[in-house]
Coordinates of C-alpha atoms in Angstrom, one line a residue:
M1 CA -18.6 -112.5 24.9
K2 CA -21.3 -115.3 24.6
K3 CA -24.0 -113.0 26.0
K4 CA -23.2 -110.2 23.5
L5 CA -23.1 -112.7 20.7
I6 CA -26.5 -114.2 21.7
L7 CA -28.0 -110.7 21.7
L8 CA -26.5 -110.0 18.3
L9 CA -27.9 -113.2 16.8
A10 CA -31.2 -112.7 18.4
L11 CA -31.4 -109.3 16.7
L12 CA -30.5 -110.8 13.4
M13 CA -33.2 -113.5 13.8
V14 CA -35.9 -110.9 14.5
M15 CA -34.8 -108.8 11.5
S16 CA -34.8 -111.8 9.2
L17 CA -38.3 -112.8 10.3
F18 CA -39.5 -109.3 9.6
L19 CA -38.0 -109.4 6.1
A20 CA -39.4 -112.8 5.4
A21 CA -42.9 -111.5 6.3
C22 CA -42.4 -108.4 4.1
G23 CA -40.9 -110.1 1.1
T24 CA -38.6 -108.4 -1.4
D25 CA -38.7 -107.0 -4.9
E26 CA -34.9 -106.7 -5.2
D27 CA -33.0 -108.4 -8.0
P28 CA -30.2 -110.8 -6.7
V29 CA -26.7 -109.5 -6.6
D30 CA -23.4 -111.3 -7.2
E31 CA -20.7 -110.9 -4.5
E32 CA -17.2 -112.2 -4.8
E33 CA -14.1 -112.8 -4.1
N34 CA -1.4 -99.0 6.9
G35 CA 0.1 -96.8 8.8
E36 CA -0.7 -95.7 12.3
A37 CA -3.7 -93.5 13.3
V38 CA -2.8 -90.1 14.7
E39 CA -5.1 -88.1 17.0
G40 CA -5.8 -84.6 15.7
E41 CA -5.7 -81.5 17.8
N42 CA -8.8 -79.2 18.0
G43 CA -7.1 -76.4 19.9
E44 CA -9.5 -76.7 22.8
D45 CA -8.3 -76.6 26.4
E46 CA -11.6 -77.4 28.0
D47 CA -11.8 -80.9 29.6
E48 CA -15.1 -81.5 27.8
G49 CA -13.5 -81.1 24.3
D50 CA -10.5 -83.4 25.3
D51 CA -12.9 -86.1 26.6
E52 CA -14.9 -86.0 23.4
E53 CA -11.9 -86.4 21.3
E54 CA -10.5 -89.2 23.4
A55 CA -13.8 -91.0 23.4
A56 CA -14.0 -90.8 19.6
H57 CA -10.8 -92.8 19.3
E58 CA -11.6 -95.6 21.9
I59 CA -12.3 -99.1 20.9
G60 CA -16.0 -99.8 20.5
G61 CA -19.0 -100.6 18.3
T62 CA -20.0 -103.5 16.2
V63 CA -20.0 -103.9 12.4
M64 CA -22.1 -106.6 10.8
V65 CA -20.8 -107.6 7.4
G66 CA -22.8 -109.5 4.8
V67 CA -20.9 -112.2 3.0
T68 CA -21.9 -114.8 0.5
E69 CA -20.0 -117.8 1.7
I70 CA -18.5 -118.9 5.1
S71 CA -16.6 -122.2 4.5
G72 CA -14.8 -122.3 7.8
N73 CA -11.2 -122.8 6.8
F74 CA -9.3 -120.1 8.7
N75 CA -5.9 -121.7 8.3
P76 CA -3.5 -119.2 6.5
A77 CA -1.7 -122.0 4.7
Y78 CA -4.8 -123.8 3.4
Y79 CA -7.8 -121.5 3.0
S80 CA -9.1 -120.9 -0.5
S81 CA -12.3 -118.9 -0.3
S82 CA -11.8 -115.1 -0.2
Y83 CA -14.5 -115.0 2.5
D84 CA -12.4 -117.2 4.8
G85 CA -9.5 -115.0 3.8
Y86 CA -11.2 -112.1 5.5
V87 CA -11.0 -113.9 8.8
V88 CA -7.4 -114.9 8.2
D89 CA -6.4 -111.3 7.5
L90 CA -8.1 -110.1 10.6
T91 CA -6.7 -112.7 13.0
F92 CA -3.1 -113.0 11.7
Q93 CA -0.2 -110.6 11.2
T94 CA 2.4 -110.3 8.5
L95 CA 5.8 -108.7 8.9
M96 CA 4.7 -105.7 6.9
N97 CA 1.9 -104.8 4.6
R98 CA 0.7 -102.1 2.2
D99 CA -1.1 -98.9 3.2
I100 CA -3.8 -97.3 1.1
D101 CA -1.3 -95.6 -1.1
G102 CA 0.6 -98.9 -1.8
N103 CA 3.6 -98.1 0.5
W104 CA 5.1 -100.7 2.7
V105 CA 4.4 -100.2 6.4
M106 CA 5.5 -102.2 9.4
E107 CA 3.3 -104.7 11.1
A108 CA 5.0 -107.4 13.2
A109 CA 8.4 -106.0 12.2
D110 CA 9.8 -102.6 13.3
D111 CA 12.3 -102.3 10.5
W112 CA 13.8 -104.1 7.5
E113 CA 16.7 -103.9 5.1
V114 CA 17.9 -105.4 1.8
N115 CA 21.5 -106.3 1.1
E116 CA 23.4 -104.7 -1.8
E117 CA 23.1 -107.8 -4.0
G118 CA 19.3 -107.7 -3.6
D119 CA 19.0 -111.4 -2.7
Q120 CA 18.7 -111.1 1.1
I121 CA 16.1 -109.3 3.2
T122 CA 16.4 -108.9 7.0
F123 CA 13.5 -108.0 9.3
Y124 CA 13.9 -106.7 12.9
M125 CA 10.7 -107.7 14.8
N126 CA 8.9 -105.9 17.5
E127 CA 9.7 -107.6 20.8
D128 CA 6.4 -106.6 22.5
N129 CA 4.1 -108.6 20.3
Y130 CA 2.0 -111.6 21.4
F131 CA -0.3 -114.2 19.9
S132 CA -3.9 -114.3 21.2
D133 CA -3.0 -117.2 23.6
G134 CA -0.3 -115.0 25.3
E135 CA 2.8 -116.6 23.7
Q136 CA 5.4 -114.1 22.3
V137 CA 5.7 -113.7 18.6
T138 CA 9.3 -114.5 17.5
A139 CA 11.4 -115.0 14.4
H140 CA 11.2 -118.7 15.0
D141 CA 7.4 -118.5 14.2
V142 CA 8.2 -116.8 10.9
V143 CA 10.8 -119.5 10.1
W144 CA 8.3 -122.3 10.9
S145 CA 5.6 -120.7 8.8
Y146 CA 7.8 -120.8 5.7
K147 CA 9.0 -124.3 6.4
L148 CA 5.3 -125.4 6.4
L149 CA 4.9 -123.9 2.9
S150 CA 8.1 -125.7 1.8
D151 CA 7.4 -129.1 3.4
P152 CA 7.5 -132.1 1.0
S153 CA 4.0 -133.0 2.1
Y154 CA 2.5 -129.5 1.9
T155 CA -0.7 -129.6 -0.3
G156 CA -1.9 -126.0 0.0
R157 CA -2.0 -123.2 -2.6
Y158 CA 0.8 -121.0 -1.3
G159 CA 4.0 -122.9 -1.9
S160 CA 5.0 -120.4 -4.6
I161 CA 5.5 -117.8 -1.9
A162 CA 8.5 -119.8 -0.6
D163 CA 9.8 -121.6 -3.7
G164 CA 12.3 -118.8 -4.6
L165 CA 14.1 -119.2 -1.2
L166 CA 17.6 -120.6 -1.1
G167 CA 17.5 -124.3 -0.4
Y168 CA 13.7 -124.6 -1.2
D169 CA 14.1 -127.4 -3.8
E170 CA 16.2 -129.6 -1.5
Y171 CA 13.9 -129.0 1.4
A172 CA 10.7 -129.5 -0.6
D173 CA 12.1 -132.7 -2.2
G174 CA 12.8 -134.3 1.2
D175 CA 16.6 -134.3 0.7
T176 CA 17.4 -132.3 3.8
E177 CA 15.7 -130.7 6.9
D178 CA 18.1 -127.7 6.7
F179 CA 16.4 -124.7 5.2
P180 CA 18.9 -121.8 4.7
G181 CA 16.3 -119.7 2.9
V182 CA 14.7 -118.3 6.1
V183 CA 16.7 -118.2 9.3
A184 CA 16.2 -116.8 12.8
E185 CA 19.4 -114.9 13.5
D186 CA 18.1 -114.4 17.0
D187 CA 14.7 -114.4 18.6
F188 CA 13.6 -111.2 16.9
T189 CA 15.7 -111.1 13.7
V190 CA 14.7 -113.1 10.7
V191 CA 16.7 -113.3 7.5
F192 CA 15.3 -114.3 4.1
T193 CA 17.9 -115.4 1.5
F194 CA 16.6 -115.9 -2.0
Q195 CA 18.1 -118.0 -4.9
E196 CA 18.5 -114.8 -7.0
P197 CA 17.4 -111.2 -6.8
L198 CA 13.9 -110.9 -8.1
R199 CA 11.4 -108.0 -8.2
T200 CA 8.8 -110.1 -6.3
N201 CA 11.1 -111.2 -3.4
I202 CA 9.9 -108.5 -1.0
A203 CA 6.2 -109.4 -1.4
N204 CA 7.1 -113.0 -0.8
T205 CA 8.3 -112.2 2.8
T206 CA 4.8 -111.2 3.9
F207 CA 3.1 -114.5 4.5
H208 CA 0.9 -114.7 7.7
I209 CA 2.9 -115.6 10.8
M210 CA 1.6 -118.8 12.3
P211 CA 2.6 -119.8 15.9
E212 CA 4.9 -122.8 15.9
H213 CA 3.9 -123.8 19.4
Y214 CA 0.3 -124.3 18.3
Y215 CA 0.4 -125.4 14.6
G216 CA 3.8 -127.0 14.9
E217 CA 2.6 -129.4 17.5
A218 CA 0.5 -131.1 14.7
M219 CA 3.3 -131.8 12.3
E220 CA 6.8 -133.1 11.7
Y221 CA 9.0 -132.8 8.7
G222 CA 7.3 -134.6 5.8
D223 CA 3.9 -134.9 7.5
T224 CA 1.7 -131.8 7.5
E225 CA -1.7 -133.6 7.6
G226 CA -2.3 -132.5 11.2
V227 CA -2.0 -128.8 10.4
T228 CA -4.7 -129.1 7.8
E229 CA -7.1 -130.1 10.5
L230 CA -6.5 -126.9 12.5
S231 CA -8.8 -124.8 10.4
T232 CA -11.6 -123.6 12.6
D233 CA -9.8 -122.4 15.7
P234 CA -7.2 -119.9 14.5
I235 CA -4.5 -118.5 16.9
G236 CA -2.7 -115.5 15.5
S237 CA -1.4 -112.1 16.6
G238 CA -3.7 -110.0 14.4
P239 CA -6.2 -107.3 15.6
Y240 CA -9.1 -109.8 16.2
T241 CA -9.7 -113.2 17.7
L242 CA -12.4 -115.7 16.8
G243 CA -15.2 -115.5 19.3
D244 CA -17.6 -118.0 17.7
F245 CA -18.3 -119.6 14.4
A246 CA -21.2 -121.5 12.8
P247 CA -20.5 -123.0 9.4
E248 CA -22.4 -121.3 6.6
E249 CA -24.1 -118.9 9.1
Y250 CA -21.7 -116.5 10.8
V251 CA -18.3 -115.7 12.1
Y252 CA -18.0 -113.5 15.3
L253 CA -14.7 -111.7 15.8
E254 CA -13.7 -109.7 18.9
R255 CA -11.0 -107.1 19.1
N256 CA -7.7 -108.6 20.4
L257 CA -7.0 -106.4 23.4
D258 CA -3.4 -107.5 23.3
Y259 CA -2.9 -106.4 19.7
M260 CA 0.3 -104.4 19.5
Y261 CA -1.2 -101.2 17.9
E262 CA -3.7 -99.8 20.4
D263 CA -4.8 -96.9 18.1
L264 CA -5.6 -99.1 15.1
F265 CA -8.6 -101.4 14.4
L266 CA -10.9 -99.5 16.7
I267 CA -14.1 -101.4 16.0
E268 CA -14.7 -103.8 18.9
E269 CA -16.7 -106.5 17.2
I270 CA -17.1 -107.7 13.6
L271 CA -19.8 -110.2 12.7
L272 CA -19.6 -111.8 9.3
E273 CA -23.1 -113.0 8.5
A274 CA -24.0 -115.3 5.6
T275 CA -26.6 -113.4 3.5
E276 CA -28.7 -114.5 0.5
M277 CA -28.0 -112.6 -2.7
T278 CA -31.7 -112.1 -3.1
T279 CA -32.2 -110.4 0.2
E280 CA -28.8 -108.8 1.1
M281 CA -29.9 -105.3 0.0
D282 CA -33.0 -105.5 2.3
D283 CA -30.6 -106.6 5.1
L284 CA -28.5 -103.5 4.6
L285 CA -31.4 -101.0 4.3
T286 CA -33.1 -102.4 7.4
G287 CA -29.9 -102.6 9.5
T288 CA -29.5 -106.4 9.7
V289 CA -26.1 -105.8 8.2
D290 CA -24.0 -102.7 8.2
L291 CA -21.6 -103.4 5.3
L292 CA -21.8 -105.0 1.9
A293 CA -18.5 -104.9 0.0
G294 CA -17.8 -105.4 -3.7
Q295 CA -21.4 -104.8 -4.9
I296 CA -22.1 -104.8 -8.7
D297 CA -25.9 -105.1 -9.2
P298 CA -27.2 -101.8 -10.9
D299 CA -30.5 -101.9 -9.1
N300 CA -28.8 -102.3 -5.7
I301 CA -26.4 -99.5 -6.5
R302 CA -29.3 -97.1 -7.3
D303 CA -31.1 -98.2 -4.1
A304 CA -28.0 -97.5 -2.0
E305 CA -27.5 -94.1 -3.7
A306 CA -31.1 -93.2 -2.7
A307 CA -30.8 -94.4 0.9
E308 CA -30.3 -91.6 3.4
N309 CA -28.2 -93.6 5.9
I310 CA -26.0 -95.5 3.5
N311 CA -22.6 -94.3 2.2
L312 CA -20.9 -95.6 -0.9
N313 CA -17.3 -96.1 -2.0
S314 CA -16.8 -96.8 -5.7
Y315 CA -13.6 -97.9 -7.6
P316 CA -12.4 -99.9 -10.5
R317 CA -12.4 -103.5 -9.5
S318 CA -9.0 -105.2 -9.2
G319 CA -10.2 -108.5 -10.7
Y320 CA -12.8 -109.8 -13.0
G321 CA -15.4 -112.5 -13.6
Y322 CA -14.1 -115.3 -15.8
V323 CA -14.7 -118.7 -17.4
K324 CA -11.9 -121.2 -17.2
T325 CA -11.8 -124.2 -19.4
N326 CA -10.1 -127.5 -18.9
N327 CA -6.9 -127.1 -21.0
E328 CA -5.7 -130.7 -20.2
F329 CA -8.6 -133.0 -20.9
G330 CA -11.5 -133.2 -23.3
P331 CA -12.4 -131.0 -26.3
T332 CA -11.3 -127.8 -24.5
A333 CA -7.8 -129.0 -24.4
E334 CA -7.8 -127.9 -28.1
K335 CA -6.9 -124.3 -28.7
E336 CA -9.3 -124.1 -31.6
V337 CA -12.3 -125.2 -29.5
R338 CA -11.5 -122.6 -26.8
Q339 CA -11.2 -119.9 -29.5
A340 CA -14.5 -120.9 -31.1
L341 CA -16.2 -120.8 -27.7
Y342 CA -14.8 -117.3 -27.1
Y343 CA -15.9 -115.9 -30.4
S344 CA -19.4 -117.3 -29.9
F345 CA -19.7 -115.9 -26.3
N346 CA -21.6 -112.6 -26.6
L347 CA -19.8 -110.7 -23.8
E348 CA -21.1 -107.3 -24.9
E349 CA -24.7 -108.6 -24.7
F350 CA -24.1 -110.0 -21.2
V351 CA -22.3 -106.9 -19.9
S352 CA -25.0 -104.6 -21.3
E353 CA -27.9 -106.7 -20.0
Y354 CA -26.6 -107.5 -16.6
F355 CA -24.5 -104.4 -15.5
D356 CA -26.4 -101.6 -17.2
G357 CA -23.3 -99.5 -17.8
Y358 CA -21.3 -100.4 -14.6
A359 CA -18.9 -102.8 -16.3
N360 CA -16.9 -103.5 -19.5
T361 CA -15.5 -106.4 -21.4
Q362 CA -11.8 -107.4 -20.9
Y363 CA -9.6 -109.7 -23.0
H364 CA -6.4 -109.9 -20.8
P365 CA -5.5 -111.6 -17.5
Y366 CA -4.5 -108.5 -15.5
S367 CA -6.1 -106.3 -12.9
Q368 CA -7.4 -102.9 -14.1
E369 CA -5.1 -101.5 -11.5
S370 CA -1.9 -103.3 -12.7
W371 CA 1.0 -101.2 -13.9
A372 CA 1.3 -103.5 -16.9
V373 CA -2.0 -102.3 -18.3
T374 CA -1.9 -99.2 -20.6
D375 CA -4.7 -97.9 -22.8
E376 CA -2.6 -98.3 -25.9
W377 CA -1.9 -101.9 -25.1
V378 CA -5.5 -102.8 -24.3
D379 CA -6.5 -101.3 -27.7
S380 CA -3.9 -103.3 -29.5
I381 CA -4.6 -106.9 -28.2
A382 CA -6.8 -109.4 -29.9
A383 CA -10.5 -109.0 -29.0
Y384 CA -12.9 -111.9 -29.3
D385 CA -15.8 -109.8 -30.5
F386 CA -18.9 -111.9 -31.0
D387 CA -18.7 -113.6 -34.4
M388 CA -20.7 -116.8 -34.7
D389 CA -19.7 -117.4 -38.3
R390 CA -16.0 -117.3 -37.4
A391 CA -16.6 -119.7 -34.5
K392 CA -18.3 -122.2 -36.8
E393 CA -15.5 -121.8 -39.3
I394 CA -12.8 -122.5 -36.6
L395 CA -14.6 -125.7 -35.6
D396 CA -15.1 -126.8 -39.1
D397 CA -11.4 -126.3 -40.0
A398 CA -10.5 -128.3 -36.8
D399 CA -12.6 -131.2 -38.2
W400 CA -15.4 -130.8 -35.6
Q401 CA -18.3 -131.6 -37.9
V402 CA -22.0 -132.0 -37.1
G403 CA -22.8 -135.8 -36.9
D404 CA -25.9 -137.9 -36.9
S405 CA -26.5 -137.1 -33.3
G406 CA -27.0 -133.4 -34.2
Y407 CA -23.9 -132.5 -32.3
R408 CA -20.4 -131.9 -33.5
E409 CA -18.1 -134.9 -33.6
K410 CA -14.4 -135.6 -34.3
D411 CA -12.7 -139.0 -34.5
G412 CA -15.8 -140.6 -32.9
E413 CA -15.8 -138.2 -30.0
E414 CA -18.8 -135.9 -29.4
L415 CA -18.1 -132.3 -28.6
E416 CA -19.6 -132.3 -25.1
L417 CA -18.9 -129.8 -22.4
F418 CA -19.4 -130.5 -18.7
I419 CA -20.1 -127.1 -17.2
L420 CA -20.0 -126.6 -13.4
T421 CA -22.4 -124.0 -12.1
M422 CA -23.8 -122.9 -8.8
P423 CA -27.5 -122.7 -7.8
E424 CA -29.3 -119.4 -7.3
H425 CA -26.5 -117.4 -8.8
D426 CA -27.9 -114.5 -10.7
I427 CA -24.9 -114.0 -13.0
L428 CA -25.1 -117.7 -14.0
E429 CA -28.8 -117.4 -14.4
T430 CA -28.1 -114.9 -17.1
L431 CA -25.1 -116.7 -18.7
V432 CA -26.4 -120.2 -18.9
P433 CA -29.4 -119.4 -21.2
M434 CA -26.9 -117.5 -23.5
W435 CA -24.6 -120.5 -23.6
E436 CA -27.6 -122.9 -24.3
R437 CA -28.7 -120.5 -27.1
D438 CA -25.3 -119.9 -28.7
W439 CA -23.1 -122.8 -27.9
G440 CA -25.8 -125.4 -27.9
G441 CA -28.3 -124.1 -30.4
E442 CA -25.9 -122.4 -32.9
L443 CA -22.6 -124.2 -32.5
D444 CA -24.2 -127.7 -32.1
I445 CA -22.3 -128.5 -28.9
N446 CA -23.8 -130.9 -26.3
L447 CA -23.9 -129.0 -23.1
N448 CA -24.0 -131.0 -19.9
I449 CA -24.7 -128.4 -17.2
S450 CA -24.6 -129.4 -13.5
Q451 CA -25.2 -127.4 -10.3
Q452 CA -22.8 -127.8 -7.4
E453 CA -22.3 -125.8 -4.2
F454 CA -19.4 -123.4 -4.1
N455 CA -17.3 -125.6 -1.9
S456 CA -17.9 -128.6 -4.0
I457 CA -16.7 -126.8 -7.1
L458 CA -13.5 -125.7 -5.2
D459 CA -12.9 -129.4 -4.3
T460 CA -13.2 -130.4 -7.9
I461 CA -11.0 -127.7 -9.5
I462 CA -8.5 -127.1 -6.6
Y463 CA -8.3 -129.3 -3.6
D464 CA -8.8 -132.7 -5.3
S465 CA -8.2 -131.5 -8.9
D466 CA -5.9 -134.4 -9.9
A467 CA -8.6 -136.9 -9.3
N468 CA -11.2 -134.9 -11.1
V469 CA -9.4 -133.9 -14.3
E470 CA -11.9 -135.8 -16.4
E471 CA -15.0 -134.6 -14.6
W472 CA -15.4 -131.1 -16.0
S473 CA -14.8 -128.9 -19.0
M474 CA -15.7 -125.4 -17.8
F475 CA -16.6 -123.3 -14.7
F476 CA -17.4 -119.7 -14.0
L477 CA -16.0 -117.8 -11.0
A478 CA -14.6 -114.4 -10.2
T479 CA -11.3 -113.3 -8.7
T480 CA -9.9 -110.4 -6.7
I481 CA -6.3 -109.4 -7.4
T482 CA -4.4 -107.9 -4.5
S483 CA -1.2 -106.6 -6.1
Y484 CA -0.3 -104.0 -8.6
D485 CA 2.5 -106.3 -9.8
P486 CA 1.2 -108.5 -12.7
H487 CA 3.5 -111.4 -12.0
G488 CA 1.5 -113.3 -9.3
T489 CA -1.6 -113.1 -11.5
V490 CA -0.1 -114.9 -14.4
E491 CA 2.5 -117.1 -12.7
G492 CA 0.0 -118.5 -10.1
S493 CA -2.8 -119.1 -12.6
F494 CA -0.9 -120.2 -15.8
H495 CA 2.6 -121.5 -14.9
S496 CA 2.8 -125.2 -15.4
R497 CA 4.5 -125.8 -12.0
N498 CA 1.2 -124.7 -10.4
I499 CA -0.8 -127.5 -12.0
G500 CA -2.1 -130.1 -9.5
S501 CA -4.3 -130.6 -6.4
G502 CA -4.2 -127.6 -4.1
Q503 CA -2.6 -125.4 -6.8
N504 CA -3.8 -122.3 -8.5
N505 CA -3.5 -123.2 -12.2
T506 CA -7.0 -124.5 -12.2
S507 CA -7.3 -124.4 -16.0
R508 CA -4.3 -126.8 -16.1
Y509 CA -2.7 -124.6 -18.9
S510 CA 0.8 -125.7 -19.9
N511 CA 3.1 -123.8 -22.2
P512 CA 6.9 -124.3 -21.6
E513 CA 7.8 -121.3 -23.7
L514 CA 5.5 -119.1 -21.6
D515 CA 6.8 -120.6 -18.4
E516 CA 10.3 -119.4 -19.4
M517 CA 9.0 -115.9 -20.3
M518 CA 7.3 -115.6 -16.9
D519 CA 10.4 -116.6 -15.1
D520 CA 12.5 -114.1 -17.1
A521 CA 10.0 -111.3 -16.5
E522 CA 10.2 -111.8 -12.7
R523 CA 14.0 -111.1 -12.9
I524 CA 13.5 -107.6 -14.3
M525 CA 13.9 -105.4 -11.4
D526 CA 12.8 -102.1 -13.0
Q527 CA 9.1 -101.8 -13.3
E528 CA 9.1 -99.8 -16.5
E529 CA 11.4 -102.3 -18.2
A530 CA 9.1 -105.2 -17.1
I531 CA 6.0 -103.8 -18.7
P532 CA 6.6 -105.0 -22.3
A533 CA 7.4 -108.5 -21.0
Y534 CA 4.1 -108.8 -19.2
Q535 CA 2.2 -107.3 -22.1
E536 CA 3.6 -110.0 -24.4
I537 CA 2.7 -112.7 -21.9
G538 CA -0.8 -111.3 -21.8
E539 CA -1.1 -111.4 -25.5
I540 CA -0.1 -115.0 -25.7
L541 CA -2.6 -116.0 -23.1
T542 CA -5.3 -114.1 -24.9
E543 CA -4.3 -115.7 -28.3
D544 CA -4.4 -119.2 -26.7
A545 CA -7.8 -118.4 -25.1
A546 CA -6.2 -119.9 -22.0
F547 CA -9.3 -118.6 -20.2
M548 CA -12.1 -116.2 -20.9
P549 CA -12.4 -113.0 -18.9
V550 CA -16.1 -112.2 -18.9
Y551 CA -16.3 -108.7 -17.4
A552 CA -14.3 -106.1 -15.5
N553 CA -16.5 -103.8 -13.5
T554 CA -16.8 -101.0 -10.9
Y555 CA -17.1 -102.2 -7.3
F556 CA -19.3 -100.4 -4.8
D557 CA -19.0 -100.8 -1.0
F558 CA -22.3 -99.9 0.7
Y559 CA -22.0 -99.1 4.4
D560 CA -24.0 -97.6 7.3
E561 CA -23.1 -94.0 7.9
K562 CA -22.1 -94.9 11.5
I563 CA -18.9 -96.3 10.0
V564 CA -16.4 -93.4 9.5
D565 CA -12.8 -93.1 8.2
F566 CA -13.6 -96.1 5.9
E567 CA -11.5 -95.8 2.7
T568 CA -11.3 -98.6 0.1
H569 CA -10.1 -99.1 -3.5
G570 CA -9.4 -102.0 -5.8
I571 CA -6.3 -103.2 -4.0
Y572 CA -7.3 -102.0 -0.5
N573 CA -10.4 -103.9 0.5
W574 CA -12.8 -103.5 3.4
V575 CA -10.6 -105.7 5.7
A576 CA -7.6 -103.4 5.1
A577 CA -9.9 -100.4 5.6
M578 CA -10.8 -101.6 9.1
R579 CA -7.3 -100.4 10.1
H580 CA -8.5 -96.8 10.4
A581 CA -12.3 -97.2 10.5
R582 CA -14.3 -96.6 13.6
I583 CA -17.9 -96.3 14.8
E584 CA -19.4 -92.9 15.3
E585 CA -23.0 -93.3 16.6

């Protein structure tokens, strides 16, 4: 393995030096955040034809994937970056997952059933399944994984996956070490029992399976600190194992030869390489990388369309770029300030200037792929069309008046925004001058704009957010939404129980009435009946300007023509597509 990796990295170095010598004229690009394969029959009886078909479905080949960030947290319970999530998804299994059509298909389980009441789900696990260290995967590992998420000391972002299980509150509060919500009935039968029948219960049984004998050695009930430290050496039962890793440089994954499905994930090696936004297109066109996923830059799209050896998949993005404001502290805690900022944010100008027809504005919190989104509803909700006069009027009416300093003031407090940005980020290089022109120059707001690295921003707004509440007013990021069901999007991001360090409500938005509406909507089992409830929730969040979606766009995956059977869409990303993809030289 080491020899192969050294050769790969040597090739990358040579290509990078070549590119550095040639330079680039490309504009930078922003990059974010199942079923079994079946051999076909060709009707030939000759040995040569059979051999060719068999060879075409053998494990082999290498795919080099360009990514923007490699933070190095590959722990399923604690990772945050979507780029680290790629590694987690490729090295760990779930009991089941979705195929490209959205249907549930088996992974570590062979079968499952739901009781008549709808509050209990039983999985029958495959007995011939092993972690990458050779230990057998059992129901006890599933139980331990959910106990980790429910532990009183757990500080990760995924506690909401388990909080609906029977006995969660007592277990998470430290009252008892018994957890009836998830039980190993025997070594290969695991039973989930929920507090009540909810539409989202099934999805919440699909957390990654972590081996108790490895991660469990680092913790005891009430003390999960040791598990957080096991982040760079993952042991799972997924299709790949971690061969090597260099922070902010690359991740090298090798096919797990003990993976239970021999005819899936047929690409032998995957190398995730950290690429610069300014040169990643040159990297693709010269073969330094084979795959760039989730591309949005119009110039790069046109270059890829013109390239002879590059294929493209395009689809509506399940997610969006957004600005989140601090809804708990400072001027942005006021609804009127948030609304004024929204009305004075020229989204149409940005989308037209940056995306050149490949994106649109959006004023709701849901994925374009969500079943809660209908054309009629989108047309009916409030739109914050650019209106500087209205923005000024809102601030005036809220008693934010221009003072002697030249900035707006209220009760002796200056309207100052502390905006977190990232260096060398081309979207922010377009947005920041617009904010300075409109918010600073027209609205008379004092803008304090700082640059931080991506991981530092995550520390401020997620991992150590309680200690940093007063350190920021606003940030820009983008999100990818992985479910058609709208509940996880709004519950995770806007329910008050998800405020705090390690949690997903990064805007720290709190609305008890909306909390209750979200809880009630989750109880609606019929999808059609649930649509009006989630549409009303979306309308309230939009009216409150709880956050500001900036754009929803079309995603493009660029990939070398040697990669075949590679199908993606907004919910089914490149990692999921590796299930059936293979190399055909």
